[in-house]
Coordinates of C-alpha atoms in Angstrom, one line a residue:
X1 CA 19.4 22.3 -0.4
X2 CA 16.6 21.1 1.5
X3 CA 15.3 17.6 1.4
X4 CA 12.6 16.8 -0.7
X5 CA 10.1 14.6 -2.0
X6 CA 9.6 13.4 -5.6
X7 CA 3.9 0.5 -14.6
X8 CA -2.1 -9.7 -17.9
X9 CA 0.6 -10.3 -20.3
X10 CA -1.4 -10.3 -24.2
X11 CA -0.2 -11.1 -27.4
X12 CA 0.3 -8.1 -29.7
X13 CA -2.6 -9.5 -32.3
X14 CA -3.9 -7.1 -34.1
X15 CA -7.7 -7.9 -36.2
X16 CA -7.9 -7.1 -40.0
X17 CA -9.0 -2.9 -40.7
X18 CA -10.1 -3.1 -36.7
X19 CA -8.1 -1.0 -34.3
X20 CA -7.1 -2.8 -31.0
X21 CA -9.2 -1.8 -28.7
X22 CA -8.3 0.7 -25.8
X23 CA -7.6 -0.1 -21.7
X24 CA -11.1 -0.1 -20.3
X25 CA -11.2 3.2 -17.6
X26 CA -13.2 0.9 -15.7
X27 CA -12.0 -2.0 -13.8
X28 CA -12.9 -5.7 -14.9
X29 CA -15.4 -7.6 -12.2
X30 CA -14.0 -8.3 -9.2
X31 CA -12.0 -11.8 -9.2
X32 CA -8.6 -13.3 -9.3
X33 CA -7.4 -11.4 -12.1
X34 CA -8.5 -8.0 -11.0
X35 CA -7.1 -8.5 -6.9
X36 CA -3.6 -9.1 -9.2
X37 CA -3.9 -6.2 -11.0
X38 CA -4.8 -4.3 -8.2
X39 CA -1.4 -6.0 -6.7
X40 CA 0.7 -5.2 -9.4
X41 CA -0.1 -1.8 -9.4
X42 CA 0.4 -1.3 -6.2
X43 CA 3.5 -2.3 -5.8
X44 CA 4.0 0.1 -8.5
X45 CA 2.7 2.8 -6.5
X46 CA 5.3 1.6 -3.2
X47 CA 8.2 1.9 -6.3
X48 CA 7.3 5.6 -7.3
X49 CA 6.6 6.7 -3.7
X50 CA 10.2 6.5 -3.2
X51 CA 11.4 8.4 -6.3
X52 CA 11.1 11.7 -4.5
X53 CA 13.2 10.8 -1.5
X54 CA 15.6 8.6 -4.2
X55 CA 16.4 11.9 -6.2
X56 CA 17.1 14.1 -3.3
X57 CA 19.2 11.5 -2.7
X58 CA 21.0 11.0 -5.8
X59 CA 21.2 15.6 -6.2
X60 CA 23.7 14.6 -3.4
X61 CA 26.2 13.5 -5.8
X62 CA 24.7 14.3 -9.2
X63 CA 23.9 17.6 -10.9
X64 CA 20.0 17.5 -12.4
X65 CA 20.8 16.6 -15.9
X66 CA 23.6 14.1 -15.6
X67 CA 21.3 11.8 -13.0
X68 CA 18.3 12.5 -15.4
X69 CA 20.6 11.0 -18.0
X70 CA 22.8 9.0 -15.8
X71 CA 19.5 7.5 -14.7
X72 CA 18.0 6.9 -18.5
X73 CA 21.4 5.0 -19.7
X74 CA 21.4 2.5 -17.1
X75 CA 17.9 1.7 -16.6
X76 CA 17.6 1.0 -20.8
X77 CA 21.1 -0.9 -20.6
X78 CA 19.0 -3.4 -18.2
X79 CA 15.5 -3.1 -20.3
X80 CA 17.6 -4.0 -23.3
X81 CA 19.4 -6.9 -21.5
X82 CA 16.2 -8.5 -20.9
X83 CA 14.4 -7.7 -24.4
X84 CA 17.7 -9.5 -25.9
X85 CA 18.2 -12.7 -23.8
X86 CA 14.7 -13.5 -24.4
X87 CA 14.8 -12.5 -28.1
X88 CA 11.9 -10.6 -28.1
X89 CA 10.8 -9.1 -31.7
X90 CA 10.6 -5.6 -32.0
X91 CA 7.5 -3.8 -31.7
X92 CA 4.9 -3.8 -34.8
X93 CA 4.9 0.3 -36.3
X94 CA 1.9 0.9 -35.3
X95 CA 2.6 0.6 -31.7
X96 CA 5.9 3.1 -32.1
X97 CA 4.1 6.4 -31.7
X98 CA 2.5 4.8 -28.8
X99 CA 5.9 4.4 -27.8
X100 CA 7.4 7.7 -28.0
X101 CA 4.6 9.2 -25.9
X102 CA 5.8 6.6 -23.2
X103 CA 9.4 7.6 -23.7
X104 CA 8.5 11.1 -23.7
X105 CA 6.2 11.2 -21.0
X106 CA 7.6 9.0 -17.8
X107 CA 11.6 8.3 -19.6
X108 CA 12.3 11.8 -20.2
X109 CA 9.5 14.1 -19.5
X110 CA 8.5 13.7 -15.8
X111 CA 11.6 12.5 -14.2
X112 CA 13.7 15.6 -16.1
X113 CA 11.1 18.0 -15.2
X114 CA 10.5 16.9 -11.3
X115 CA 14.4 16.4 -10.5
X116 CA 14.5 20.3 -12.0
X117 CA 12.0 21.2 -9.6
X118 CA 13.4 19.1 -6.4
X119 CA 16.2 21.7 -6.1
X120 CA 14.3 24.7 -5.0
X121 CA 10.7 22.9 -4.3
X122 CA 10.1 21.1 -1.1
X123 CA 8.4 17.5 -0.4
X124 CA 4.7 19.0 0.0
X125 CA 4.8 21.2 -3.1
X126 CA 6.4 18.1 -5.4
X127 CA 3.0 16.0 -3.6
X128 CA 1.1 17.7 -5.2
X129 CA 1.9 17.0 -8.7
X130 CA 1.4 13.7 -7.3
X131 CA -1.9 14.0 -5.4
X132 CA -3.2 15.8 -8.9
X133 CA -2.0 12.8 -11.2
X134 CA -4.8 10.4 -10.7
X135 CA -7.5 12.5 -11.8
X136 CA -5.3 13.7 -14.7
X137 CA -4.7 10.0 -15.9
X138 CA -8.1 9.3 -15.7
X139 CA -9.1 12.4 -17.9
X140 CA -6.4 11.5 -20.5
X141 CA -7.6 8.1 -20.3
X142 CA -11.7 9.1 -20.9
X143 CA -10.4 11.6 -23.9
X144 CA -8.2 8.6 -25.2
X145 CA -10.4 5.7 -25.0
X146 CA -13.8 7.8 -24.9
X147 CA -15.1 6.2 -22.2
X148 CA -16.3 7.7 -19.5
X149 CA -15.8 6.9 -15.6
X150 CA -19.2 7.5 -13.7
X151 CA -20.6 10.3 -11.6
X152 CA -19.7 8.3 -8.0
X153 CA -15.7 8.0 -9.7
X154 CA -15.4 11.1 -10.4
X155 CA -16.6 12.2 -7.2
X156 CA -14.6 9.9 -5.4
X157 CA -11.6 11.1 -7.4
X158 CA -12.3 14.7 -7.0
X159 CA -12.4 14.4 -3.0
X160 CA -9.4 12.5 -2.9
X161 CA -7.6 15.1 -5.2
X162 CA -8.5 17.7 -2.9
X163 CA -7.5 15.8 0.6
X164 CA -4.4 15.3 -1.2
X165 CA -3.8 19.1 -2.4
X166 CA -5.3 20.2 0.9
X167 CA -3.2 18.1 3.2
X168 CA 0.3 19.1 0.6
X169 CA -0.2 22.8 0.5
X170 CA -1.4 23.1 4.3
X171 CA 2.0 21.7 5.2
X172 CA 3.8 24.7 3.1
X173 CA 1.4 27.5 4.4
X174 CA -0.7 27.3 0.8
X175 CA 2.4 29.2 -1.1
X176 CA 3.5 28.3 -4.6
X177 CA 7.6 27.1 -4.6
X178 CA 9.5 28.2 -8.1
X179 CA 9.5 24.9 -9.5
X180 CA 5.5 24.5 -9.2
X181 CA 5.9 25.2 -13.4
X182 CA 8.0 22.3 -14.1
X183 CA 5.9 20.2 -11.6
X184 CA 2.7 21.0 -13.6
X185 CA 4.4 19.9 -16.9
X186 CA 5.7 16.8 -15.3
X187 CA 2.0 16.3 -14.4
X188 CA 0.4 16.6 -18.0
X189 CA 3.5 14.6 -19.4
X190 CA 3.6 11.7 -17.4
X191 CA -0.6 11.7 -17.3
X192 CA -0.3 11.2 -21.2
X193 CA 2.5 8.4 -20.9
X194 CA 0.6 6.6 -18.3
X195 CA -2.5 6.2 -20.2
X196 CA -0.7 5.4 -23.7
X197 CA 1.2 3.2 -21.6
X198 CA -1.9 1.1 -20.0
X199 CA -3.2 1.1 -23.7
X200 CA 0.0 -0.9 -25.2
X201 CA -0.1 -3.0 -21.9
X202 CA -3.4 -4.6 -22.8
X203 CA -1.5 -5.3 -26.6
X204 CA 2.2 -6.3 -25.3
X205 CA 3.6 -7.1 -22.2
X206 CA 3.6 -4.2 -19.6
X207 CA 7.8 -4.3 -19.2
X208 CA 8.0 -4.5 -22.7
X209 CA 6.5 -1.5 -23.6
X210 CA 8.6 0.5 -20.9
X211 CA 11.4 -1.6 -22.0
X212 CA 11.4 -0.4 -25.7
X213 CA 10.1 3.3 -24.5
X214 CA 13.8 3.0 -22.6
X215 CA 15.7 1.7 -25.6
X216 CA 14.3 4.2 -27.5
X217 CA 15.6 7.0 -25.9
X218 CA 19.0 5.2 -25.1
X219 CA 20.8 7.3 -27.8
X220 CA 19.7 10.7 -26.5
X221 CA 20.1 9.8 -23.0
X222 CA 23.5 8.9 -24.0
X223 CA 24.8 12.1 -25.7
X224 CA 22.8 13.7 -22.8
X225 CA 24.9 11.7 -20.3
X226 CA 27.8 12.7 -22.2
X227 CA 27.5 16.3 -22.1
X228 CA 25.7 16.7 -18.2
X229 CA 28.3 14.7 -16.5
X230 CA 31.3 17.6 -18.3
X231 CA 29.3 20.3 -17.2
X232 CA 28.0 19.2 -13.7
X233 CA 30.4 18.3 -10.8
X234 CA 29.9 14.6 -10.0
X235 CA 30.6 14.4 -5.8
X236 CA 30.4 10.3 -4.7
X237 CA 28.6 8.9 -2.0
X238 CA 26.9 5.9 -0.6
X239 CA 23.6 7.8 -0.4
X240 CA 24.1 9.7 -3.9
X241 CA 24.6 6.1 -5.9
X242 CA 21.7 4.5 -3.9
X243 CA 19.6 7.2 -5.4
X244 CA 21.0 6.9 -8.3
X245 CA 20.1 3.0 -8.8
X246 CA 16.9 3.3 -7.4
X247 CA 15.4 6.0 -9.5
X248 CA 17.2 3.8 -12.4
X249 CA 16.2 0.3 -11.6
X250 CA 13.5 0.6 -8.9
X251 CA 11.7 3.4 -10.1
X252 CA 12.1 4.0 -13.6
X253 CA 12.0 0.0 -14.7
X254 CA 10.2 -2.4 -12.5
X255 CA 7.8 -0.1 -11.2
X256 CA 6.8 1.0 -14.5
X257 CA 6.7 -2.7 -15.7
X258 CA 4.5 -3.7 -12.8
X259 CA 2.3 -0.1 -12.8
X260 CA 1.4 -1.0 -16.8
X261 CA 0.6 -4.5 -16.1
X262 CA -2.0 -3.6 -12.8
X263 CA -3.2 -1.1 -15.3
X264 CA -4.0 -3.3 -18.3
X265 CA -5.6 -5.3 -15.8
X266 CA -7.5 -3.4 -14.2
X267 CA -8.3 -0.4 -16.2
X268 CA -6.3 2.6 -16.2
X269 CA -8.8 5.1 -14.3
X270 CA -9.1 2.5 -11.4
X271 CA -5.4 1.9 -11.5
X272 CA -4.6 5.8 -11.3
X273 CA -6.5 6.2 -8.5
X274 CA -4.2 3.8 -6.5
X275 CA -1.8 6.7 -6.7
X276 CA -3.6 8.9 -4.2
X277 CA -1.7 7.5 -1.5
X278 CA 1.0 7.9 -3.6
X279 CA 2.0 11.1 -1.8
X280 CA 1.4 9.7 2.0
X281 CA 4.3 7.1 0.8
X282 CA 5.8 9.5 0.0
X283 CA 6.0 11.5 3.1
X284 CA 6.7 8.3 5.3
X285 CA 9.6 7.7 3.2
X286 CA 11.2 11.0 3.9
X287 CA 10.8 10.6 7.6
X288 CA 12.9 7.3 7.6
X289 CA 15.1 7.8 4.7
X290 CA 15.4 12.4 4.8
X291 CA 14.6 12.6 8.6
X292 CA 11.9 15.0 7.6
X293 CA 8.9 15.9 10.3
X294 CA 5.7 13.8 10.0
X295 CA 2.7 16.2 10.5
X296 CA 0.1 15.1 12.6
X297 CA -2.3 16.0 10.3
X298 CA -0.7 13.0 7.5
X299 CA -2.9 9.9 9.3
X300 CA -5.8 11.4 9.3
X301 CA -5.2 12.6 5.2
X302 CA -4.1 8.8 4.9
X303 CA -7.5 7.7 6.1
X304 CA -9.9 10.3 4.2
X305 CA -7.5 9.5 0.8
X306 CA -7.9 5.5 1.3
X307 CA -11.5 6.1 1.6
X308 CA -11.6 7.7 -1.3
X309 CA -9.5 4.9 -2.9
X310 CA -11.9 2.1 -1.7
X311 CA -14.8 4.2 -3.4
X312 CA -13.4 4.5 -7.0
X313 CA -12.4 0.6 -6.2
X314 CA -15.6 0.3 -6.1
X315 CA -17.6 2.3 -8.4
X316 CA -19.2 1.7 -11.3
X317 CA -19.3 2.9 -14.9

């Protein structure tokens, strides 16, 4: 196989026959609290631009399904750790929907569905489900909230998309891998668990809301743990449980919990668009962790796509 690739605390208070209002897709004026969301979701974006490199690592030792599953169990057992020594309450009804679009979008959904795809595809065809998932947050977010980013945003948003997808399929010769299906669903799922999950952020706190979106799907990923790790060979190594642990803890717990607190900070649109370096990370990473080539075409993509970023930054509604 060849190396690959691959979220303001606020009270839950909710206002007599008003619905809680929705993540702005705008960020709030600049100041101390929007620099630390920006922060926060940043280092969000650092934790997912290693998920890639941190599955190839973990297929090492894993087959798809048991470190999908593998990967679930352990990062709820630690949600769940916290969630009981601080005694938090559980989540009002209302919010569990909410909840289940989380679970099924960035628990299940996107890390099953890229990991499927990370056996055949290679690191520039899984970038650009990346690249694309900025602009598709931000269009979830404007249908969910409706609200709607301005002309310069989009613009900015659009150029950056296509740097991205430019710069990703030039490095494959512009040809489509087999798994380019599953990395389109995990695009559309994980766009619709991001934005449900900024919403929630702005009602609870953000690693609360991935916390119970793990819990919940602790007794499926269970049985599912069960079952993969019978039918797939399990083969042990350093670099296999590294991988394993990162895409668990790193990846799948903090920087979700960090990524929905930047976002309920500083909108969710603005926070997406953070992600367009997302695949540059990405690429770095596999030099120094998969000893993959570095084009010489990735700094000048780096510098057109943080252009970009400064742009939506700095747009306005």
């Amino acid at each position: 196989m060849r190396a690959q690739n691959s979220a303001t605390d606020a009270s839950p208070i909710a206002v007599a026959d008003t619905p809680p209002p929705g993540p702005s897709v705008t960020a709030s004026p600049a100041g101390p609290g929007s620099r630390h969301g920006t922060l926060l979701a940043s280092l969000g974006v650092v934790a997912f631009s290693l998920t890639f490199p941190s599955t190839v690592w973990g297929l090492e030792s894993f087959g798809p399904w048991s470190l999908v599953a593998v990967r679930s169990v352990l990062a709820a057992l630690v949600a769940g750790g916290f969630l009981l020594a601080l005694r938090v309450p559980l989540p009002e009804r209302r919010h569990w929907g909410s909840l289940l679009v989380v679970a099924g979008g960035v628990v299940v959904g996107f890390p099953l569905l890229t990991t499927l795809a990370l056996r055949t595809s290679t690191t520039s065809h899984a970038a650009v489900v990346v690249g694309l998932l900025p602009l598709t947050t931000a269009a979830f977010a404007a249908v969910r909230t409706g609200r709607r980013p301005s002309r310069t945003f989009w613009a900015a948003a659009l150029a950056g998309a296509a740097v991205v997808l430019g710069f990703t399929l030039g490095q494959s010769g512009g040809a489509l891998s087999t798994g380019d299906l599953y990395l389109f669903g995990a695009l559309l799922v994980c766009a619709a668990g991001y934005t449900e999950g900024g919403r929630l952020a702005r009602l609870m706190p953000g690693w609360q809301v991935i916390g119970w979106a793990l819990v919940m799907c602790l007794p499926l990923a269970l049985v599912g743990a069960v079952f993969a790790l019978m039918a797939e060979p399990v083969r042990p190594s350093v670099q296999g449980f590294a991988g394993l642990l990162w895409v668990a803890v790193g990846s799948t717990f903090f920087g979700l919990w960090v990524w929905y607190r930047g976002m309920a900070a500083i909108g969710i649109a603005r926070a997406s668009q953070l992600q367009l370096a997302q695949p540059l990370l990405t690429l770095v990473w596999s030099v120094l962790l998969l000893a993959e080539p570095l084009s010489p075409a990735a700094p000048v993509a780096a510098v057109a796509v943080l252009v970009c970023i400064a742009v939506t930054q700095r747009s306005s509604t």
